[in-house]
Amino acid sequence: MPENEASASFSASGEIGVVVAGGGARGAYEAGMLATLLPELDRFGQRPTLFTGTSAGALNAVLFASFAHLPAHQAADEVVAAWQGLTKDQVFRPFLLTALPSILRQCLTRVVNPSSAPLAGLLDTSPLRTTLRTKVDWNQLHANLADGAVQAVAVATTAFGSGRTEVFAEGPAAARLPASDADRAVDYTRTVLNEDHVMASAAIPVAFPPVRIGPAGCWYMDGGVRLNAPIKPTISLGARRVVIVATTPLRDLPHSTDCQDEPVPSVQDVVAQILTGLMGDRMVEDTRTLGKVDELLESGAKRISPRGRPYTVIEYLFGGPLPGQADQLGEKAEYVLDTSFRGVRRLTNPDLMFLAALLGPGQSRGELLSYLFFEPEFIGEAIKLGQRDARIILDEAGDDPGKLWRTDAA
């Protein structure tokens, strides 16, 4: 993969970067995956110093970076504990008390005054701001960046004004970033990160309101709209090995030949397909492109791009659901809903009851639910799935750390 000119002079030092994709409550799966993988990499002397993420991945990126001063196992335990203590009320206010009244108020207001301000988002995410202030030790994060324990932390957002991806980065390695990447429509801003940047990166379109960064700054929304897995920015920061963690597999679209008995797709099925595409397609494309370029370089292909930029081999480790298990988080969400939230328990959770009724039966119910299922029961199960899949990767490598890394097109 071509590097930017600003980092071309940076010698290959074996810096390891972690790329964490978005996925709402599915970020718990990624936390479980990283909490298992990173201590093992550390055991082999391969500790990451670069962390980039989008949406829930941005939260994981800043969490792991904020604990980078601790031993790897302890840091992993701290991140898992942060996720295990997360509840819906710490992310957004009750839907039935905020969204529905807001929609009705908006309709009535627009009838009286058509020029009134539009509805920014369905959910009130003010609790998330408080959660980010309490769960992330921002002072320690900045200290880890200042003393070199972490070389850079970056979060991806989508800028409303330009429609381009804007990556906000902090740390010594951020000085290597160019102003923009014309090929990928990515702009870079070196800054001091805070909760606003993570809020913006996680501002799920329609559901969460956009976020303004700075008193007179621009408006931003979820970085997953354009770049759910910021692989290229991580390489631009100086990574020579990249750990890519996502909640969708690299290969999982089997061809279906029997469509005769297929039911009519519902609205939720359509939305689930769109979300799956947003979450995974660009990530899969970028990862495979990375592998193809590596294969060409290893075969002796020219190492200078037509634009004069040097190519280099970038090893990567992909952590995510195995082929054939793309639906595992959705299935787990549905299982938790049907077993842990039954009868009186569901009646005492009106938001969940309303959401379950709205989604109704169907194959996409659990898939959609898994993005907003910020309940300890589901969070715990998602963490376990991530830990299990990570152990499969580690078991396949055995005691040879070299087997963890690949350079082929997946």
Coordinates of C-alpha atoms in Angstrom, one line a residue:
M1 CA 0.0 0.0 0.0
P2 CA 1.5 3.4 -0.9
E3 CA 2.6 5.6 1.9
N4 CA 2.3 9.4 2.0
E5 CA 5.3 11.5 1.4
A6 CA 5.4 12.8 5.0
S7 CA 6.0 9.3 6.3
A8 CA 8.3 8.2 3.4
S9 CA 11.4 9.2 5.3
F10 CA 10.3 7.3 8.4
S11 CA 12.3 4.1 8.4
A12 CA 10.6 0.8 8.9
S13 CA 10.9 0.3 12.7
G14 CA 8.2 -2.4 13.1
E15 CA 5.7 -0.1 14.7
I16 CA 2.4 -2.0 15.3
G17 CA -0.9 -0.3 14.8
V18 CA -4.3 -1.4 15.9
V19 CA -7.3 -0.6 13.7
V20 CA -10.7 -1.0 15.3
A21 CA -13.9 -0.8 13.2
G22 CA -17.2 0.6 14.4
G23 CA -20.3 -1.3 15.4
G24 CA -22.2 0.3 18.3
A25 CA -22.7 -2.2 21.1
R26 CA -20.8 -4.8 19.0
G27 CA -17.7 -2.9 20.1
A28 CA -17.8 -5.2 23.1
Y29 CA -16.8 -8.1 20.8
E30 CA -13.8 -6.1 19.6
A31 CA -12.8 -5.3 23.2
G32 CA -12.9 -9.1 24.0
M33 CA -10.9 -9.8 20.8
L34 CA -8.2 -7.3 21.6
A35 CA -8.1 -8.1 25.3
T36 CA -7.1 -11.6 24.3
L37 CA -4.8 -10.8 21.3
L38 CA -2.8 -7.9 22.7
P39 CA -1.4 -9.6 25.8
E40 CA -0.1 -12.5 23.6
L41 CA 1.5 -10.1 21.2
D42 CA 3.1 -8.4 24.2
R43 CA 4.5 -11.8 25.3
F44 CA 6.2 -12.0 22.0
G45 CA 7.6 -8.5 22.3
Q46 CA 5.1 -7.0 19.8
R47 CA 3.2 -4.3 21.7
P48 CA 1.2 -1.8 19.6
T49 CA 2.0 1.9 19.9
L50 CA -0.6 3.2 17.4
F51 CA -4.4 3.0 17.9
T52 CA -7.0 4.2 15.4
G53 CA -10.7 3.6 15.5
T54 CA -14.2 4.5 14.2
S55 CA -17.3 4.8 16.3
A56 CA -17.3 2.2 19.0
G57 CA -13.8 1.4 17.7
A58 CA -12.8 4.9 18.6
L59 CA -13.8 4.2 22.2
N60 CA -11.8 1.0 22.2
A61 CA -8.8 2.9 20.7
V62 CA -8.7 5.6 23.4
L63 CA -9.4 3.0 26.1
F64 CA -6.5 0.8 25.2
A65 CA -4.2 3.8 24.7
S66 CA -5.2 5.2 28.1
F67 CA -4.1 2.0 29.8
A68 CA -0.9 1.6 27.8
H69 CA 1.2 2.4 30.8
L70 CA 0.0 -0.8 32.5
P71 CA 1.1 -4.4 31.9
A72 CA -0.7 -5.7 28.9
H73 CA -2.9 -8.2 30.8
Q74 CA -3.9 -5.6 33.3
A75 CA -4.7 -3.1 30.5
A76 CA -6.8 -5.7 28.8
D77 CA -8.7 -6.4 32.0
E78 CA -9.4 -2.7 32.5
V79 CA -10.9 -2.3 29.1
V80 CA -13.1 -5.4 29.5
A81 CA -14.3 -4.1 32.9
A82 CA -15.1 -0.7 31.3
W83 CA -17.4 -2.5 28.7
Q84 CA -18.9 -4.9 31.2
G85 CA -20.1 -1.9 33.3
L86 CA -21.7 -0.2 30.4
T87 CA -25.5 0.1 30.3
K88 CA -28.0 1.7 27.9
D89 CA -28.6 4.5 30.3
Q90 CA -24.9 5.4 30.1
V91 CA -25.2 5.8 26.3
F92 CA -28.6 7.5 25.6
R93 CA -31.6 8.6 27.5
P94 CA -34.8 6.5 27.3
F95 CA -36.1 6.4 23.8
L96 CA -39.8 6.6 24.7
L97 CA -39.2 9.6 26.9
T98 CA -37.1 11.5 24.4
A99 CA -37.4 10.4 20.8
L100 CA -41.1 10.0 20.4
P101 CA -41.9 13.4 22.2
S102 CA -39.2 15.0 20.1
I103 CA -40.7 13.7 16.8
L104 CA -44.2 14.9 17.8
R105 CA -42.9 18.2 18.9
Q106 CA -41.0 18.6 15.7
C107 CA -44.0 17.8 13.6
L108 CA -46.2 20.3 15.4
T109 CA -43.5 23.0 15.4
R110 CA -42.9 22.7 11.7
V111 CA -46.6 23.1 11.0
V112 CA -46.6 26.4 12.9
N113 CA -43.1 27.5 11.8
P114 CA -41.7 25.7 8.7
S115 CA -38.3 27.4 9.1
S116 CA -37.8 26.0 12.6
A117 CA -34.6 24.0 13.3
P118 CA -34.8 20.4 12.1
L119 CA -34.6 17.3 14.3
A120 CA -30.9 16.5 14.7
G121 CA -31.2 12.9 16.0
L122 CA -33.7 10.5 17.4
L123 CA -31.8 9.8 20.6
D124 CA -30.4 12.0 23.3
T125 CA -26.8 11.0 23.8
S126 CA -25.9 13.4 26.6
P127 CA -25.3 10.4 28.9
L128 CA -22.6 9.1 26.6
R129 CA -20.6 12.4 27.1
T130 CA -20.6 11.8 30.8
T131 CA -19.7 8.1 30.3
L132 CA -16.7 9.1 28.2
R133 CA -15.5 11.5 30.8
T134 CA -15.6 8.9 33.5
K135 CA -14.6 5.7 31.8
V136 CA -11.6 7.2 29.9
D137 CA -8.7 8.7 31.9
W138 CA -8.0 11.5 29.4
N139 CA -5.1 12.9 31.5
Q140 CA -3.4 9.4 31.5
L141 CA -4.1 9.1 27.8
H142 CA -2.3 12.4 27.1
A143 CA 0.6 11.3 29.5
N144 CA 1.0 8.0 27.6
L145 CA 1.3 10.0 24.3
A146 CA 3.7 12.5 25.8
D147 CA 6.1 9.9 27.2
G148 CA 6.1 7.7 24.1
A149 CA 4.2 4.7 25.5
V150 CA 1.8 5.4 22.7
Q151 CA 2.9 7.1 19.5
A152 CA -0.5 8.1 18.2
V153 CA -4.2 7.8 18.8
A154 CA -6.6 8.7 16.0
V155 CA -10.4 8.6 15.5
A156 CA -12.2 8.8 12.2
T157 CA -15.3 11.0 11.6
T158 CA -17.3 12.2 8.6
A159 CA -17.4 16.0 8.1
F160 CA -20.8 17.3 7.1
G161 CA -19.5 20.3 5.2
S162 CA -17.3 18.3 2.8
G163 CA -18.7 14.8 3.1
R164 CA -15.1 13.6 3.5
T165 CA -13.5 11.5 6.2
E166 CA -11.6 13.6 8.8
V167 CA -9.2 11.8 11.1
F168 CA -8.3 13.6 14.4
A169 CA -5.0 12.4 15.7
E170 CA -2.8 13.1 18.8
G171 CA 0.7 12.0 19.5
P172 CA 4.3 12.3 18.2
A173 CA 3.5 10.1 15.1
A174 CA 0.7 12.5 14.1
A175 CA 3.4 14.9 12.9
R176 CA 4.0 12.6 10.0
L177 CA 0.5 12.9 8.7
P178 CA -0.2 14.9 5.5
A179 CA -2.9 17.5 5.4
S180 CA -5.0 15.2 3.2
D181 CA -5.1 12.0 1.2
A182 CA -6.5 12.9 -2.2
D183 CA -6.8 9.3 -3.3
R184 CA -9.1 8.3 -0.4
A185 CA -10.8 11.7 0.4
V186 CA -9.3 11.7 3.9
D187 CA -8.3 14.8 5.8
Y188 CA -6.1 14.8 8.8
T189 CA -6.2 17.2 11.8
R190 CA -3.6 17.0 14.6
T191 CA -5.2 17.9 17.9
V192 CA -5.6 17.1 21.6
L193 CA -8.3 14.5 21.7
N194 CA -11.3 14.6 24.1
E195 CA -14.7 13.2 24.4
D196 CA -16.1 15.4 21.6
H197 CA -14.0 13.5 19.0
V198 CA -15.2 10.1 20.2
M199 CA -18.8 11.4 20.4
A200 CA -18.5 12.7 16.8
S201 CA -16.9 9.4 15.5
A202 CA -19.8 7.5 17.1
A203 CA -22.7 9.7 16.0
I204 CA -24.7 7.0 14.2
P205 CA -26.7 8.7 11.4
V206 CA -30.3 9.5 12.3
A207 CA -30.1 7.7 15.7
F208 CA -27.4 9.9 17.3
P209 CA -27.2 13.7 16.7
P210 CA -24.1 15.1 15.0
V211 CA -21.4 16.7 17.1
R212 CA -19.7 20.1 16.7
I213 CA -16.0 20.1 17.5
G214 CA -14.8 23.3 18.9
P215 CA -16.9 26.4 19.8
A216 CA -17.0 27.5 16.1
G217 CA -16.0 24.3 14.5
C218 CA -17.7 22.0 11.9
W219 CA -20.3 19.3 12.4
Y220 CA -19.3 15.7 12.3
M221 CA -21.0 12.3 12.3
D222 CA -20.1 8.6 12.4
G223 CA -16.8 7.9 10.6
G224 CA -18.2 4.6 9.5
V225 CA -20.2 6.4 6.8
R226 CA -17.0 6.7 4.8
L227 CA -14.3 4.8 6.6
N228 CA -15.3 2.2 9.1
A229 CA -11.9 0.6 9.4
P230 CA -9.1 3.3 9.1
I231 CA -6.4 1.1 7.8
K232 CA -4.6 3.6 5.6
P233 CA -4.5 6.3 8.3
T234 CA -2.8 3.8 10.6
I235 CA -0.1 3.1 7.9
S236 CA 0.3 6.8 7.4
L237 CA 1.1 7.1 11.1
G238 CA 4.0 4.7 10.6
A239 CA 2.6 1.3 11.2
R240 CA 4.5 -1.6 9.6
R241 CA 2.3 -4.2 11.1
V242 CA -1.5 -3.7 11.5
V243 CA -4.0 -5.5 13.8
I244 CA -7.4 -5.1 12.1
V245 CA -10.4 -5.9 14.4
A246 CA -14.0 -5.8 13.1
T247 CA -17.3 -7.5 13.8
T248 CA -17.7 -8.8 10.2
P249 CA -15.6 -11.5 8.6
L250 CA -13.3 -11.0 5.7
R251 CA -15.1 -13.7 3.7
D252 CA -18.7 -14.4 4.1
L253 CA -21.1 -14.0 1.2
P254 CA -22.0 -17.5 0.1
H255 CA -23.9 -17.7 -3.2
S256 CA -27.5 -18.7 -2.8
T257 CA -29.2 -20.6 -5.6
D258 CA -32.4 -21.6 -3.9
C259 CA -34.6 -18.4 -3.7
Q260 CA -38.0 -20.0 -4.4
D261 CA -39.1 -20.1 -0.7
E262 CA -37.3 -16.8 0.3
P263 CA -39.8 -14.5 2.1
V264 CA -40.4 -10.9 1.0
P265 CA -37.6 -8.8 2.5
S266 CA -38.9 -6.4 5.2
V267 CA -37.8 -2.9 5.9
Q268 CA -35.6 -4.1 8.7
D269 CA -34.0 -6.7 6.4
V270 CA -33.1 -3.9 4.0
V271 CA -31.6 -1.7 6.8
A272 CA -29.6 -4.7 8.0
Q273 CA -28.1 -5.2 4.5
I274 CA -27.2 -1.6 4.3
L275 CA -25.5 -1.6 7.7
T276 CA -23.6 -4.8 6.9
G277 CA -22.3 -3.1 3.7
L278 CA -21.3 0.1 5.5
M279 CA -19.6 -1.9 8.3
G280 CA -17.8 -4.4 6.2
D281 CA -17.4 -3.7 2.5
R282 CA -14.8 -1.0 2.6
M283 CA -12.9 -2.8 5.3
V284 CA -12.8 -6.0 3.3
E285 CA -11.8 -4.1 0.2
D286 CA -8.9 -2.3 1.9
T287 CA -7.6 -5.4 3.7
R288 CA -7.6 -7.4 0.4
T289 CA -5.9 -4.5 -1.4
L290 CA -3.3 -4.4 1.4
G291 CA -2.6 -8.2 0.8
K292 CA -2.5 -7.9 -3.0
V293 CA 0.1 -5.1 -2.8
D294 CA 2.1 -7.1 -0.4
E295 CA 2.0 -10.1 -2.7
L296 CA 3.2 -8.0 -5.6
L297 CA 6.1 -6.5 -3.6
E298 CA 7.2 -9.9 -2.4
S299 CA 7.1 -11.2 -6.0
G300 CA 9.6 -8.5 -7.0
A301 CA 7.3 -5.8 -8.3
K302 CA 8.4 -2.2 -8.6
R303 CA 8.5 -0.5 -5.2
I304 CA 7.8 3.0 -6.4
S305 CA 4.2 4.1 -7.3
P306 CA 3.5 6.2 -10.4
R307 CA 3.3 9.2 -8.1
G308 CA 6.8 8.6 -6.8
R309 CA 5.7 7.3 -3.4
P310 CA 7.4 4.2 -2.0
Y311 CA 5.6 1.0 -1.4
T312 CA 6.4 -1.3 1.5
V313 CA 5.2 -4.6 2.7
I314 CA 2.7 -4.3 5.6
E315 CA 2.0 -7.4 7.6
Y316 CA -1.5 -7.7 9.1
L317 CA -3.5 -9.7 11.6
F318 CA -7.2 -9.8 11.1
G319 CA -9.4 -10.4 14.1
G320 CA -13.1 -11.0 13.5
P321 CA -15.8 -13.6 13.1
L322 CA -14.8 -16.7 11.2
P323 CA -16.2 -17.4 7.7
G324 CA -19.7 -18.6 8.0
Q325 CA -20.3 -16.9 11.3
A326 CA -21.2 -13.4 10.1
D327 CA -24.5 -13.7 12.0
Q328 CA -23.1 -14.8 15.3
L329 CA -23.6 -11.4 17.1
G330 CA -27.1 -11.0 15.8
E331 CA -28.0 -14.6 16.9
K332 CA -26.5 -13.9 20.3
A333 CA -28.5 -10.7 20.6
E334 CA -31.7 -12.5 19.8
Y335 CA -30.8 -15.3 22.2
V336 CA -30.2 -12.8 25.1
L337 CA -33.4 -10.9 24.3
D338 CA -35.5 -14.1 24.4
T339 CA -33.9 -15.7 27.5
S340 CA -32.8 -12.7 29.7
F341 CA -35.6 -10.3 28.9
R342 CA -38.8 -12.2 29.3
G343 CA -42.0 -11.5 31.0
V344 CA -41.8 -8.9 33.8
R345 CA -38.1 -8.2 32.9
R346 CA -39.1 -7.0 29.4
L347 CA -42.1 -5.0 30.8
T348 CA -39.8 -3.1 33.1
N349 CA -37.6 -2.2 30.1
P350 CA -40.0 -0.3 27.8
D351 CA -37.3 0.8 25.4
L352 CA -36.3 -2.8 24.7
M353 CA -39.9 -3.9 24.6
F354 CA -40.7 -1.2 22.0
L355 CA -37.6 -2.0 19.9
A356 CA -38.4 -5.7 19.9
A357 CA -42.0 -5.0 18.9
L358 CA -40.9 -2.6 16.2
L359 CA -38.4 -5.0 14.7
G360 CA -40.8 -7.9 15.0
P361 CA -39.9 -11.5 14.0
G362 CA -37.5 -12.0 11.2
Q363 CA -33.9 -12.9 10.4
S364 CA -32.6 -9.3 10.8
R365 CA -34.1 -8.6 14.2
G366 CA -31.1 -9.7 16.2
E367 CA -28.7 -8.2 13.7
L368 CA -30.2 -4.7 14.1
L369 CA -30.7 -5.1 17.8
S370 CA -27.0 -6.0 18.3
Y371 CA -25.9 -2.4 17.3
L372 CA -27.9 -0.8 20.1
F373 CA -28.1 -3.6 22.7
F374 CA -26.2 -1.8 25.4
E375 CA -27.3 -4.2 28.2
P376 CA -24.8 -6.1 30.4
E377 CA -26.1 -9.5 29.4
F378 CA -25.4 -8.9 25.7
I379 CA -22.2 -7.0 26.3
G380 CA -20.9 -9.9 28.3
E381 CA -21.8 -12.5 25.6
A382 CA -20.3 -10.3 22.9
I383 CA -17.0 -10.1 24.9
K384 CA -16.9 -13.9 25.3
L385 CA -17.4 -14.3 21.5
G386 CA -14.5 -12.0 20.8
Q387 CA -12.3 -13.8 23.3
R388 CA -13.2 -17.2 21.8
D389 CA -12.5 -16.1 18.2
A390 CA -9.2 -14.6 19.4
R391 CA -8.1 -17.8 21.0
I392 CA -8.8 -19.7 17.7
I393 CA -6.4 -17.3 16.0
L394 CA -3.8 -17.8 18.7
D395 CA -4.2 -21.6 18.7
E396 CA -3.7 -21.8 15.0
A397 CA -0.4 -19.8 15.3
G398 CA 0.8 -21.9 18.3
D399 CA 4.1 -20.7 19.7
D400 CA 5.3 -19.1 16.4
P401 CA 4.4 -15.4 16.5
G402 CA 5.3 -15.2 12.8
K403 CA 2.2 -17.3 12.0
L404 CA -0.1 -14.6 13.4
W405 CA 0.9 -12.2 10.6
R406 CA 0.0 -12.5 6.9
T407 CA 0.8 -10.7 3.7
D408 CA -1.5 -12.4 1.3
A409 CA -4.8 -11.2 -0.1
A410 CA -7.5 -12.6 2.2

